[in-house]
XYZ file of N, CA and C in Angstrom:
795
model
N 27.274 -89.095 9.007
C 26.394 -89.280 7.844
C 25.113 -88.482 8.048
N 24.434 -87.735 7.429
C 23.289 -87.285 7.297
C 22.158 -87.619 7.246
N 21.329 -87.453 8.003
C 19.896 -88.233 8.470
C 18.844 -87.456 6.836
N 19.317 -86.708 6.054
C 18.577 -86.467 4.748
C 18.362 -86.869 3.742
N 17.544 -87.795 3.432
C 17.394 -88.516 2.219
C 17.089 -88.549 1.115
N 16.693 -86.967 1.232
C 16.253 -86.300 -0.190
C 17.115 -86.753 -1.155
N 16.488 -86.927 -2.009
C 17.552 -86.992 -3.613
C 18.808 -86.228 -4.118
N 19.205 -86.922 -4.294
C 20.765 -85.836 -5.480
C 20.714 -85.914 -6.396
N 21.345 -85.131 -6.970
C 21.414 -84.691 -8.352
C 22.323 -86.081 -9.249
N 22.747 -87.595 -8.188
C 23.696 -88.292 -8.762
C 22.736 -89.387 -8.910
N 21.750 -89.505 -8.383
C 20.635 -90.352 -8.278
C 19.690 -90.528 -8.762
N 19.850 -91.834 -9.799
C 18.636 -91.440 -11.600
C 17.966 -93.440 -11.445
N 17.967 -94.061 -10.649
C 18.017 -95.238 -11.038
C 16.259 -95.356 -10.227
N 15.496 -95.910 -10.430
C 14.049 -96.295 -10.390
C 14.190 -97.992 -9.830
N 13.482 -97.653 -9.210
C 13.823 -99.407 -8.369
C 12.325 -100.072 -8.217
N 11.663 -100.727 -9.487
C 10.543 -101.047 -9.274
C 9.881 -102.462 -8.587
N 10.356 -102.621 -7.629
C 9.941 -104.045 -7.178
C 10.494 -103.666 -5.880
N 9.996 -103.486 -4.719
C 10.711 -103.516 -3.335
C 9.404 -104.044 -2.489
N 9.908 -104.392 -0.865
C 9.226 -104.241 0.227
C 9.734 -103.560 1.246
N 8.220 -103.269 1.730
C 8.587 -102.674 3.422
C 8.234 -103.352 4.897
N 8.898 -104.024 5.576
C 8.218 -104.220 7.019
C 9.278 -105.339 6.682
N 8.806 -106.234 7.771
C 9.677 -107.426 7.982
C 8.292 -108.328 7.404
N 9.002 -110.191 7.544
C 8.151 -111.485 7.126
C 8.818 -112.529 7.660
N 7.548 -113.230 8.337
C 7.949 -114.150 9.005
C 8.810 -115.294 8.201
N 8.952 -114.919 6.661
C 9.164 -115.716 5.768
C 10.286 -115.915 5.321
N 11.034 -114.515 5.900
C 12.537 -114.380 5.611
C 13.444 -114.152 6.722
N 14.519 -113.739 6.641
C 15.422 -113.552 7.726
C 15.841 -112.075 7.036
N 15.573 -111.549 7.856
C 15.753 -110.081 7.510
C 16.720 -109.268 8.276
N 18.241 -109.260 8.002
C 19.111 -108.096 9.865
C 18.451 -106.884 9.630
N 17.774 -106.303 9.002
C 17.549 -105.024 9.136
C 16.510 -104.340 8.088
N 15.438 -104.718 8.189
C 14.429 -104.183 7.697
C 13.835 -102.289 7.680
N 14.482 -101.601 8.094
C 14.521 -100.747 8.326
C 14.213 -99.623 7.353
N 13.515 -98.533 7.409
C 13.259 -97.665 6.028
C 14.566 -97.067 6.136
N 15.261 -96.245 7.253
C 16.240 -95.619 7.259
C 17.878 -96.617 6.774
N 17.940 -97.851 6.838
C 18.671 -98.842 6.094
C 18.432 -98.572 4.637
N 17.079 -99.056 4.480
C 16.601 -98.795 2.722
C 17.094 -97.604 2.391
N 16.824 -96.513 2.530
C 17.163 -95.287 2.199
C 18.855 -94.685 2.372
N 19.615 -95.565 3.385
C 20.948 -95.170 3.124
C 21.707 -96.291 2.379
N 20.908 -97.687 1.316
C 21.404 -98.294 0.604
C 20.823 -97.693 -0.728
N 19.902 -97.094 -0.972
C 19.349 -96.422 -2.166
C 20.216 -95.089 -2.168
N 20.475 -94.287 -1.193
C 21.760 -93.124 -1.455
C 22.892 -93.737 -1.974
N 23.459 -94.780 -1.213
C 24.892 -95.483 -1.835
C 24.872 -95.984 -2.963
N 23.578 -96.881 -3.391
C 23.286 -97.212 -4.963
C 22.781 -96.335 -6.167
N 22.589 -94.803 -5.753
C 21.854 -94.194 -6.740
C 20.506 -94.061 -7.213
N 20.191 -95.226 -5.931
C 18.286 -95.643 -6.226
C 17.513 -93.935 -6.262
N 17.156 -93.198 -7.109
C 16.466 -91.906 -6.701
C 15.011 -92.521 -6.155
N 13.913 -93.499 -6.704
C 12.931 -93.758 -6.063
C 12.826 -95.564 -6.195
N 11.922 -95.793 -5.525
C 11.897 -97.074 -4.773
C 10.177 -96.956 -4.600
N 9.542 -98.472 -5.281
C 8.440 -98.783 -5.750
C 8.515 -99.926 -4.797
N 7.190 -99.818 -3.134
C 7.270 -101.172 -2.669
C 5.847 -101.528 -2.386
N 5.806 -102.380 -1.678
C 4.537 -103.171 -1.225
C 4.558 -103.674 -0.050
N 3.690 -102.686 1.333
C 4.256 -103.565 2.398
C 4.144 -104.814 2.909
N 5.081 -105.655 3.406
C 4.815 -107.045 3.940
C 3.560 -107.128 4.392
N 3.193 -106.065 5.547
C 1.860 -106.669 6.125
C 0.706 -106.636 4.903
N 1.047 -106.101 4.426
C -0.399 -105.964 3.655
C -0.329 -107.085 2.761
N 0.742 -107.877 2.682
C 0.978 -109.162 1.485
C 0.374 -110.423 2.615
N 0.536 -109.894 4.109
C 0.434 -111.084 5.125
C -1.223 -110.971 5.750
N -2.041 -110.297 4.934
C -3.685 -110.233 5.344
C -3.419 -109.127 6.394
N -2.657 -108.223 6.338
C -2.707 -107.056 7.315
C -3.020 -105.675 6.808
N -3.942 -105.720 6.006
C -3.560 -104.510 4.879
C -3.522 -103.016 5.623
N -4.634 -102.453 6.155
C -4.415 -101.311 7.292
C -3.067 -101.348 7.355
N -2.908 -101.922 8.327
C -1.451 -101.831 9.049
C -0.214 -101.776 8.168
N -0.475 -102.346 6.638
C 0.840 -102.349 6.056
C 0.732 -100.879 5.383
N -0.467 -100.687 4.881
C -0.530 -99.360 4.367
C -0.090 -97.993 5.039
N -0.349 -97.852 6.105
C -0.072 -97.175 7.548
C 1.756 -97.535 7.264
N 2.159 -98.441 7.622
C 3.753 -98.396 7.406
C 4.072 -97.759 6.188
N 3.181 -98.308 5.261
C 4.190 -97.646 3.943
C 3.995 -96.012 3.472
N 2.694 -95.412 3.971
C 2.834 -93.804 4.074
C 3.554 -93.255 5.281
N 3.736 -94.147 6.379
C 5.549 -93.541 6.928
C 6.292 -93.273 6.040
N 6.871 -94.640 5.632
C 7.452 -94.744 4.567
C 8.290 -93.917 3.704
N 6.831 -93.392 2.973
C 6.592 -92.480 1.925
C 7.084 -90.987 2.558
N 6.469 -90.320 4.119
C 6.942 -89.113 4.583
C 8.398 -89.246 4.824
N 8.809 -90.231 5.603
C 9.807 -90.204 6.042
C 11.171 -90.032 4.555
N 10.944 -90.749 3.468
C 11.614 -90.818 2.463
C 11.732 -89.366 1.555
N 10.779 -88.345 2.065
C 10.430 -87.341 1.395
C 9.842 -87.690 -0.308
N 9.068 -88.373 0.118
C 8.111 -89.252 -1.360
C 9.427 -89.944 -2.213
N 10.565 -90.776 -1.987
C 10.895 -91.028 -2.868
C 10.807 -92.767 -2.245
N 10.265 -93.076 -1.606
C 9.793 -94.586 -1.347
C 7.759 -94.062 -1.693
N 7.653 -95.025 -2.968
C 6.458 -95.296 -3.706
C 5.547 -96.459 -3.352
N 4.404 -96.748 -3.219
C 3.560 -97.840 -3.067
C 3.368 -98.621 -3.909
N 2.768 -99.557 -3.937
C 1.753 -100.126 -4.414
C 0.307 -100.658 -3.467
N -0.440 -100.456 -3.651
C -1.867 -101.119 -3.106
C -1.883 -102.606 -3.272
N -2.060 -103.425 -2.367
C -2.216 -104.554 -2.410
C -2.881 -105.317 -2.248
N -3.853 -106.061 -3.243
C -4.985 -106.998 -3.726
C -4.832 -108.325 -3.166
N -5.998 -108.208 -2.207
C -6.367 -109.787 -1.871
C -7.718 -110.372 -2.310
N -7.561 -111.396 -3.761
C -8.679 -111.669 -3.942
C -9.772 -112.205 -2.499
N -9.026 -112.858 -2.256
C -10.066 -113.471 -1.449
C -10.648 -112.650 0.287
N -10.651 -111.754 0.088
C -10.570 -110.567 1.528
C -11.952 -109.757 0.875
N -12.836 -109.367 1.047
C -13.988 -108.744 0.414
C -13.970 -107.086 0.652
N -12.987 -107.317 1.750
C -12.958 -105.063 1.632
C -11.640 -104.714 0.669
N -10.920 -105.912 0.385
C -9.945 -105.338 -0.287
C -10.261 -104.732 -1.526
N -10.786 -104.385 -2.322
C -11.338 -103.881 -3.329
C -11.164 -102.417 -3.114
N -12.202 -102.114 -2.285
C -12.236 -100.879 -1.732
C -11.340 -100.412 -1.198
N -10.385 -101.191 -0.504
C -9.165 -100.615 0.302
C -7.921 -100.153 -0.778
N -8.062 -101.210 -1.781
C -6.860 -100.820 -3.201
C -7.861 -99.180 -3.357
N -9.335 -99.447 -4.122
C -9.735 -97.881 -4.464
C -9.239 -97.085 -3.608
N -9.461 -96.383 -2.046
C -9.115 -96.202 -1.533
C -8.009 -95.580 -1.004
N -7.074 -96.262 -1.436
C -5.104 -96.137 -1.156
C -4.852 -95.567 -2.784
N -5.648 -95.979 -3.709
C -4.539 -95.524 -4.930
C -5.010 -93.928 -5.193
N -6.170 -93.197 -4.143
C -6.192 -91.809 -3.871
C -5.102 -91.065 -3.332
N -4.091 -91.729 -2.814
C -3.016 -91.022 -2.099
C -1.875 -91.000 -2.856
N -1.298 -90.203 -2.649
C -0.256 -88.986 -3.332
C 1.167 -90.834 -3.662
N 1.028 -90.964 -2.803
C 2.161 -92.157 -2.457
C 1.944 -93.239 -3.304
N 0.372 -93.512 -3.632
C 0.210 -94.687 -4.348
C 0.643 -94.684 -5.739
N 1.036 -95.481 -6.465
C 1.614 -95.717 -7.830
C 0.979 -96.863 -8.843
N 0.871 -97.332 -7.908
C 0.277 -98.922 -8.400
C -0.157 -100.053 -7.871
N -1.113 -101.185 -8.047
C -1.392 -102.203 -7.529
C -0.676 -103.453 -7.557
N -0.441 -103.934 -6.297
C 0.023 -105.327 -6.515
C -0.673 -106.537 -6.180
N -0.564 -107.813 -6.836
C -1.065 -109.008 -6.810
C -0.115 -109.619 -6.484
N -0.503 -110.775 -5.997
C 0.084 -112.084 -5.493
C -0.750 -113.674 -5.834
N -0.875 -114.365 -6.508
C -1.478 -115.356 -6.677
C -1.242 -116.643 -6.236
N 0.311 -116.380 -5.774
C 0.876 -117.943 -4.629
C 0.685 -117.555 -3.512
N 0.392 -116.394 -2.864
C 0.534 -116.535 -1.844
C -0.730 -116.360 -1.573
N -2.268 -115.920 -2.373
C -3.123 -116.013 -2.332
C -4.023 -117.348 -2.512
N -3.118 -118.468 -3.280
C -3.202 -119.678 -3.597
C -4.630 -119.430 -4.377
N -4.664 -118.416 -5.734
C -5.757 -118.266 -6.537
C -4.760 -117.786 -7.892
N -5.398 -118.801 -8.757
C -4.940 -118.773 -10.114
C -4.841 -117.188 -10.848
N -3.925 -116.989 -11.567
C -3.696 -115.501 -12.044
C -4.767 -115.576 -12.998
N -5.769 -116.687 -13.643
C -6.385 -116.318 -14.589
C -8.073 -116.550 -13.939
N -8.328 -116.602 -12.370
C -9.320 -116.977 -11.968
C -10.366 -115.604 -11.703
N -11.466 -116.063 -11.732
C -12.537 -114.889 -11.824
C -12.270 -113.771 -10.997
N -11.962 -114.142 -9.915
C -11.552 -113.306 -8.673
C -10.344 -112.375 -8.674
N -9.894 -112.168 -9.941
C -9.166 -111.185 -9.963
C -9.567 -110.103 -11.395
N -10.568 -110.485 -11.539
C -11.160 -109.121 -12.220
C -11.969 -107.882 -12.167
N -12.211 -108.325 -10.597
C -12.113 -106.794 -10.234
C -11.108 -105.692 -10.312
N -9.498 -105.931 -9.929
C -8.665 -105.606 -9.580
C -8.346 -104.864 -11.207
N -8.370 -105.585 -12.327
C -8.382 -105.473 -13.657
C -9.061 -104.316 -13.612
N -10.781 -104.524 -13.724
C -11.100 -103.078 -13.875
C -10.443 -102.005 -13.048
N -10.658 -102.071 -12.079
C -9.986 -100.733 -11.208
C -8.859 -100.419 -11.751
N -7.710 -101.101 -12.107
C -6.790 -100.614 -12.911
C -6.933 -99.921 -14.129
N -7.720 -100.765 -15.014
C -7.876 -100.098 -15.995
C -8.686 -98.310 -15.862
N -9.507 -98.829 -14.956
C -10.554 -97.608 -14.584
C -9.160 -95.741 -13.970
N -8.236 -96.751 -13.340
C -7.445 -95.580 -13.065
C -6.271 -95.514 -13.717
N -5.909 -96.162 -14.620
C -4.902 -96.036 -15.394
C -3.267 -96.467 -14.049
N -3.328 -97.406 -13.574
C -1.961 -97.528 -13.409
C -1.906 -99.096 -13.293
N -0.460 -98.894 -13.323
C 0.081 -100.930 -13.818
C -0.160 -101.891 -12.527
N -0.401 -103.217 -12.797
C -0.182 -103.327 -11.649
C 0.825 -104.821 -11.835
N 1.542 -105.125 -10.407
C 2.721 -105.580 -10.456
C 2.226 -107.341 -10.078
N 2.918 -108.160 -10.684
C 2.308 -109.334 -10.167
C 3.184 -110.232 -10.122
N 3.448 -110.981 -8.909
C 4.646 -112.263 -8.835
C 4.224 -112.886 -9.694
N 5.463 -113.514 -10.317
C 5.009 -114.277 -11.251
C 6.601 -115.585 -11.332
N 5.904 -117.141 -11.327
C 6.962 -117.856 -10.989
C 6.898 -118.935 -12.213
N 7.363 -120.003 -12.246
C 7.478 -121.705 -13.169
C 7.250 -122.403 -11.950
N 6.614 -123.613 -12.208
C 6.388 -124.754 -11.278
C 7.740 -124.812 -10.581
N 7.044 -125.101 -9.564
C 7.930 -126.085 -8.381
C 7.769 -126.759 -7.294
N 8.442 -128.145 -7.733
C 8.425 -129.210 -6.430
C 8.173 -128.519 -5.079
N 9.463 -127.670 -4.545
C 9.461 -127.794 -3.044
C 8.338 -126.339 -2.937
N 8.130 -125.610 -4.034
C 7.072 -124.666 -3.620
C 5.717 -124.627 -4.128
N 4.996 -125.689 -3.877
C 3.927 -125.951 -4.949
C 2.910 -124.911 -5.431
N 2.672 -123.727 -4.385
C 1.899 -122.399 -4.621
C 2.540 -121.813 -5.237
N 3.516 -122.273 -6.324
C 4.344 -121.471 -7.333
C 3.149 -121.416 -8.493
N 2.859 -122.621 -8.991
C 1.733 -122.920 -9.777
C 0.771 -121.603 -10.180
N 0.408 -121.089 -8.804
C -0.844 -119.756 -9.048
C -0.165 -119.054 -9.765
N 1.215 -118.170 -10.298
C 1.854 -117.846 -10.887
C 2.173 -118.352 -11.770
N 1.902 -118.871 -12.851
C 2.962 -119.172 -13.963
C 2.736 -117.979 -15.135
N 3.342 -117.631 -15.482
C 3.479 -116.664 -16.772
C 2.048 -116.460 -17.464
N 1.872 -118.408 -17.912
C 0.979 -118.073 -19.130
C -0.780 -117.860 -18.572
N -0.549 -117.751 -17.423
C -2.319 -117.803 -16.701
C -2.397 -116.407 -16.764
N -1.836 -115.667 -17.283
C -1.483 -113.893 -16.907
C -2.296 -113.657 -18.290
N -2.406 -114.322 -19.306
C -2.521 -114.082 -20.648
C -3.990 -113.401 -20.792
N -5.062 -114.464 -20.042
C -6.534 -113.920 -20.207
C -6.549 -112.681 -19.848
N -6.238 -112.196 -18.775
C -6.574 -111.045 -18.316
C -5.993 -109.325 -19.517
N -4.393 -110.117 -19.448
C -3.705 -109.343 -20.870
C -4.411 -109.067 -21.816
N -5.181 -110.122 -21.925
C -5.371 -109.991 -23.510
C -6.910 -108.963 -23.491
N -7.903 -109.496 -22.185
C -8.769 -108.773 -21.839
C -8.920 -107.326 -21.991
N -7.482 -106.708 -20.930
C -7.379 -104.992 -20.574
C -5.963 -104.880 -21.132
N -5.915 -104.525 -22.193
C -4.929 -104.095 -23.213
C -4.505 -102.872 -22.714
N -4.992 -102.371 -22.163
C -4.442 -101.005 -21.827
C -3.684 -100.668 -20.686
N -3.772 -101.738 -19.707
C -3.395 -101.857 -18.521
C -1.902 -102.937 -18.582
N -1.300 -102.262 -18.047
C 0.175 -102.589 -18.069
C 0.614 -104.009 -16.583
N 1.116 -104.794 -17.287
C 1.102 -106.176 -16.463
C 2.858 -105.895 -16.368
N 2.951 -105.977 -14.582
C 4.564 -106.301 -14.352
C 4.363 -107.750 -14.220
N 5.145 -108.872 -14.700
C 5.687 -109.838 -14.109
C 6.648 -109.903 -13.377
N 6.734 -109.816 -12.157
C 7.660 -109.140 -11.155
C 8.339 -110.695 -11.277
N 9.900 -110.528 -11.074
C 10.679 -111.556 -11.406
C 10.833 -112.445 -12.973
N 10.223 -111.472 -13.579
C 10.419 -112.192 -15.292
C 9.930 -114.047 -15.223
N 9.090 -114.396 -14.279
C 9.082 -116.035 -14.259
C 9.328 -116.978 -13.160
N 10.667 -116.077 -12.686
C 11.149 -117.107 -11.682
C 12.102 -117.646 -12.248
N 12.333 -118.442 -12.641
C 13.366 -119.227 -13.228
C 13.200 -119.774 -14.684
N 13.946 -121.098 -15.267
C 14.068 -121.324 -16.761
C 13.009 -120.787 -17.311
N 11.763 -122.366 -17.362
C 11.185 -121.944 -17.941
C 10.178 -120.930 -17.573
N 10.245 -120.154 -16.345
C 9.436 -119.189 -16.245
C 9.751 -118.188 -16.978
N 11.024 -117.676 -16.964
C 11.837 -116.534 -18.088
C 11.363 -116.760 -19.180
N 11.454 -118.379 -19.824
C 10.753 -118.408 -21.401
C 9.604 -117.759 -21.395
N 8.881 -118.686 -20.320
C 7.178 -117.706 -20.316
C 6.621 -116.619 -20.678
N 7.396 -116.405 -19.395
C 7.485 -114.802 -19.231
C 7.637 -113.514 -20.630
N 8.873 -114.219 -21.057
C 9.376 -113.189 -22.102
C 8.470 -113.842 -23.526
N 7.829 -114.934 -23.384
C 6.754 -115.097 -24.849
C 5.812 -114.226 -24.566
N 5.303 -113.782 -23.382
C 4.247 -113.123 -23.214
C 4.329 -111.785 -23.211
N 5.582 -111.242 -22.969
C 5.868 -110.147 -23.362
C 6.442 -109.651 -24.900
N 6.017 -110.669 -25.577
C 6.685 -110.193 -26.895
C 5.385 -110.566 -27.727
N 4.572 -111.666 -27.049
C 2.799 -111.202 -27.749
C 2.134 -110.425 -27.563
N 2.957 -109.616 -26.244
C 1.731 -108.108 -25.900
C 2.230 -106.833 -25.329
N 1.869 -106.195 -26.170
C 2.627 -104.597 -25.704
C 2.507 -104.122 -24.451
N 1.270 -104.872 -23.693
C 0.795 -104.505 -22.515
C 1.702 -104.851 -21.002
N 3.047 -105.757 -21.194
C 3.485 -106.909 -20.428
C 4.966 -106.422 -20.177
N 4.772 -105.971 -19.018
C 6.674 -105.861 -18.726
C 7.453 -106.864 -17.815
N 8.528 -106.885 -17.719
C 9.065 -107.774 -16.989
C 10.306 -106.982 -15.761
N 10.571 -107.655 -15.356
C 10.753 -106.983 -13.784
C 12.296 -107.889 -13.736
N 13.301 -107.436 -13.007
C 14.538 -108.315 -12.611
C 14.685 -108.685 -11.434
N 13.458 -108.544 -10.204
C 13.703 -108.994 -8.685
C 13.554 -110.176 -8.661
N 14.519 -110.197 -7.495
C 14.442 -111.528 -6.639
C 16.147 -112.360 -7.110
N 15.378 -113.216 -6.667
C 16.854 -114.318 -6.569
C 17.222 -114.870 -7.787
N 16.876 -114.359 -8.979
C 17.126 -115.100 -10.431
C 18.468 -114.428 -11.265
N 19.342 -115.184 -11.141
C 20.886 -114.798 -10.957
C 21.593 -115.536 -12.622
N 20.421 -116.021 -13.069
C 21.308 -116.824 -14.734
C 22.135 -115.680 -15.204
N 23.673 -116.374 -15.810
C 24.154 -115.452 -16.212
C 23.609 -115.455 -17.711
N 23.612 -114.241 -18.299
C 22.992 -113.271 -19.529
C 21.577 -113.581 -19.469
N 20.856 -113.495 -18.600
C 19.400 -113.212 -18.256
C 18.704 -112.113 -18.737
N 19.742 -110.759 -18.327
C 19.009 -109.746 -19.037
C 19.240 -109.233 -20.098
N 20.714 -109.460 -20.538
C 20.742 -110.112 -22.128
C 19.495 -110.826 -23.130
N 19.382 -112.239 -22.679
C 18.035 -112.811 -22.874
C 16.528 -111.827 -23.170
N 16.592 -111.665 -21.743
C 15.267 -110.344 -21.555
C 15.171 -109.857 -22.995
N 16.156 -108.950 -22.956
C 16.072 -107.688 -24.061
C 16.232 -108.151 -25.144
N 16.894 -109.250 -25.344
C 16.839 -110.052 -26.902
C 15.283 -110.788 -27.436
N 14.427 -110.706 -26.368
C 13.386 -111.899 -26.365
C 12.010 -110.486 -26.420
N 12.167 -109.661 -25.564
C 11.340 -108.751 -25.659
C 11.544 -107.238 -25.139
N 12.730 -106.717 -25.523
C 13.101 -105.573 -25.866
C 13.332 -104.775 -24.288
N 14.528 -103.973 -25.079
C 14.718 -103.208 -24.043
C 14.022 -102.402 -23.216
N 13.190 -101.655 -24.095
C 11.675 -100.813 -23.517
C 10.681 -101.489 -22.629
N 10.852 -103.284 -22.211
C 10.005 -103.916 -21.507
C 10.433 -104.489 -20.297
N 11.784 -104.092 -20.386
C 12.632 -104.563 -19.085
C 12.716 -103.159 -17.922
N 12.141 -103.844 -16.639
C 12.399 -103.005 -15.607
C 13.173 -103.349 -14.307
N 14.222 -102.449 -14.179
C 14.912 -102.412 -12.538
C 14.123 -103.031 -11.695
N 14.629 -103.960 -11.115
C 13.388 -103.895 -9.484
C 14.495 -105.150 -8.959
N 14.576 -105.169 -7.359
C 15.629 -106.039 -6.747
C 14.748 -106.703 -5.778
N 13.718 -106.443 -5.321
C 13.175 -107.009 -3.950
C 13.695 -106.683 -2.701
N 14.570 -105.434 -2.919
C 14.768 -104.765 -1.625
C 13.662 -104.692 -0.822
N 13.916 -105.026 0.973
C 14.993 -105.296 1.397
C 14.885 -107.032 1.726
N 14.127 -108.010 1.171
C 14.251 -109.360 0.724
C 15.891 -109.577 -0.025
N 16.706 -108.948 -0.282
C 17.363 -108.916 -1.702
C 18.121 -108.067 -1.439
N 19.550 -107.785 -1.950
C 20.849 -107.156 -1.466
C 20.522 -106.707 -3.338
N 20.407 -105.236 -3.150
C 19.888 -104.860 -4.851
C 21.149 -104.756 -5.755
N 22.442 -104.941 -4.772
C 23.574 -104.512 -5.705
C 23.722 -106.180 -6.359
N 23.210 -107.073 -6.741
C 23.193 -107.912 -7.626
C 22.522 -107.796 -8.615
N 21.297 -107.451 -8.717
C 20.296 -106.884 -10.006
C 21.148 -105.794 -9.974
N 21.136 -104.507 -9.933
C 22.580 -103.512 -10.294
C 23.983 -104.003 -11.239
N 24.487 -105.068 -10.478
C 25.728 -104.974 -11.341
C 25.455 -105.933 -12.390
N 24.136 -106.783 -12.733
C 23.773 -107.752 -13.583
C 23.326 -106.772 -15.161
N 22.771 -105.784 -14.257
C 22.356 -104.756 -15.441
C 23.753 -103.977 -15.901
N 24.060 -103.497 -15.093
C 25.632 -102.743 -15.551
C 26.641 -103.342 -16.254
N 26.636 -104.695 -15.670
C 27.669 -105.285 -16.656
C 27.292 -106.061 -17.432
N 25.720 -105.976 -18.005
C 25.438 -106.361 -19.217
C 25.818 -105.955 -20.413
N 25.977 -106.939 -21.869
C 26.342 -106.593 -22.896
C 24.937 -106.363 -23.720
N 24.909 -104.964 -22.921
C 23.900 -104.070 -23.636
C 24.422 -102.507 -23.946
N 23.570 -101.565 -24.631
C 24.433 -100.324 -24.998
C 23.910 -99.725 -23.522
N 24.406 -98.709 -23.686
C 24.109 -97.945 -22.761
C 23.036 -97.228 -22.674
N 22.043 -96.858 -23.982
C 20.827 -96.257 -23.997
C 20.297 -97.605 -23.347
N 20.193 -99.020 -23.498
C 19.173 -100.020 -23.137
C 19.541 -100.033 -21.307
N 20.687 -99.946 -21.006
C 20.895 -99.779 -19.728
C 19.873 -98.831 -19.302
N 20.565 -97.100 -19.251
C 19.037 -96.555 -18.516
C 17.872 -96.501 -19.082
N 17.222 -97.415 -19.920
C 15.801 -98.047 -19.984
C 15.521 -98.872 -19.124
N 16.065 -99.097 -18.537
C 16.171 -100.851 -17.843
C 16.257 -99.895 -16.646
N 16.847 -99.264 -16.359
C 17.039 -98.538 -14.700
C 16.281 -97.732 -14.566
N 15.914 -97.039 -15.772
C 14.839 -95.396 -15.118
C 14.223 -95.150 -16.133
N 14.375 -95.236 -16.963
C 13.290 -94.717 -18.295
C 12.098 -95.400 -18.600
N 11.991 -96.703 -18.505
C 10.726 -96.960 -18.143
C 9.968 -97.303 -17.465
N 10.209 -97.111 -16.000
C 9.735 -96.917 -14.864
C 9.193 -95.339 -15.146
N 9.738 -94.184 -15.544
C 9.741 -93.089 -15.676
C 7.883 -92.864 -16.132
N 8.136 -93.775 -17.460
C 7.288 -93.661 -18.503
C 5.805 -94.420 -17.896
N 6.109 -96.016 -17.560
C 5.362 -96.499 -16.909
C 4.542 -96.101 -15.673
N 5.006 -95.631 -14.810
C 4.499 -95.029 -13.344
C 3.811 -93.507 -13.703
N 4.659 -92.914 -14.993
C 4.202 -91.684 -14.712
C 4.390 -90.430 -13.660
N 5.937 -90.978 -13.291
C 6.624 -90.014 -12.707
C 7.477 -89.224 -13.108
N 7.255 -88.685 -13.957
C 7.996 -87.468 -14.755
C 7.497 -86.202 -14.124
């Protein structure tokens, strides 16, 4: 097999939701960029949008540093995101900072694992800077739950103030919700605002989900993303493929608006 990971000419699919590094949080056999990159050759992934673990685990240096490996080693087709910790006081500067580099794409938030509300003061800095540089930024987004109670900082509709605030600035709800009623959430809020996309990572497996999606708030608002390597991506893959959707809404959903969104054309 070939240690070259450059792109082919067979490889059109945009993978907007990934990580890099390992977490003490998961069980990971193989965290590996060179793994990632020979499951994105076998799947067609041409680029891959992540966020490294450390920098989600208060390590930001260090995760950033992994993920412009990353980025060389992939020959730029593993993408960043900058990652926002409200409550860290250089992080501000460290997102400005990182979204100067060739690699960066976009910012990500976390509000459960920051245990700070998506609609709390402390994340409007992050707002301007986005808006100020024009790129989206990506944000877990879950529905209550018992056994995970820092689900709460996430719910769909706490996303709204800020939406409604910077209209111009493009909101991923990474995971469409989380589950039931997070999907409802999720997809009301994307169908009150042009600004609001929704994401297919993670473990949310309902069958006709992305059916749902695209019936609730359009094909143009649904994006690829698996949570590689958290996430075996050939399930978001064949959920989209063997959806009863046409085939133009398919590669919308895989690459066209990631394309459009990121601004990698």
């Amino acid at each position: 097999m070939t240690n070259d990971h450059r792109t082919t000419h067979r490889a059109m699919i945009i993978d907007a939701h990934c990580h890099l590094g390992v977490s003490p949080q998961f069980f990971l056999p193989d965290a590996s960029v060179g793994t990632m990159l020979r499951v994105m050759d076998r799947l067609g992934i041409e680029r891959a949008i992540a966020a490294p673990m450390a920098s989600l685990s208060g390590q930001a240096e260090w995760g950033w540093r992994e993920g412009l490996q990353a980025y060389g080693e992939s020959g730029g087709r593993i993408l960043l995101y900058a990652v926002f910790d409200p409550l860290a006081p250089a992080s501000l500067d460290f997102v400005r900072r990182s979204l100067g580099e060739p690699a960066a794409v976009g910012i990500k938030i976390h509000p459960s694992l920051a245990q700070c509300p998506a609609d709390d003061d402390r994340w409007r800095p992050v707002w301007e800077l986005a808006a100020d540089r024009r790129v989206p930024i990506l944000s877990h987004s879950w529905s209550i739950s018992d056994y995970n109670p820092v689900q709460k900082y996430s719910q769909p509709a706490l996303f709204a103030r800020y939406v409604r605030e910077f209209p111009k600035v493009s909101l991923i709800l990474g995971h469409s919700g989380g589950r039931y009623e997070g999907h409802v959430a999720a997809a009301a809020l994307a169908r009150q605002h042009a600004n609001v996309f929704l994401d297919l990572a993670g473990d949310c497996y309902s069958l006709g989900l992305v059916e749902y999606l695209v019936a609730q708030a359009g094909a143009d608002r649904i994006l690829f993303g698996s949570d590689l390597t958290w996430i075996d991506p050939r399930t978001q893959l064949g959920m989209v493929l063997d959806a009863e959707l046409s085939d133009f809404d398919k590669v919308c959903i895989l690459r066209e608006n990631a394309l459009r969104l990121f601004c990698l054309r």
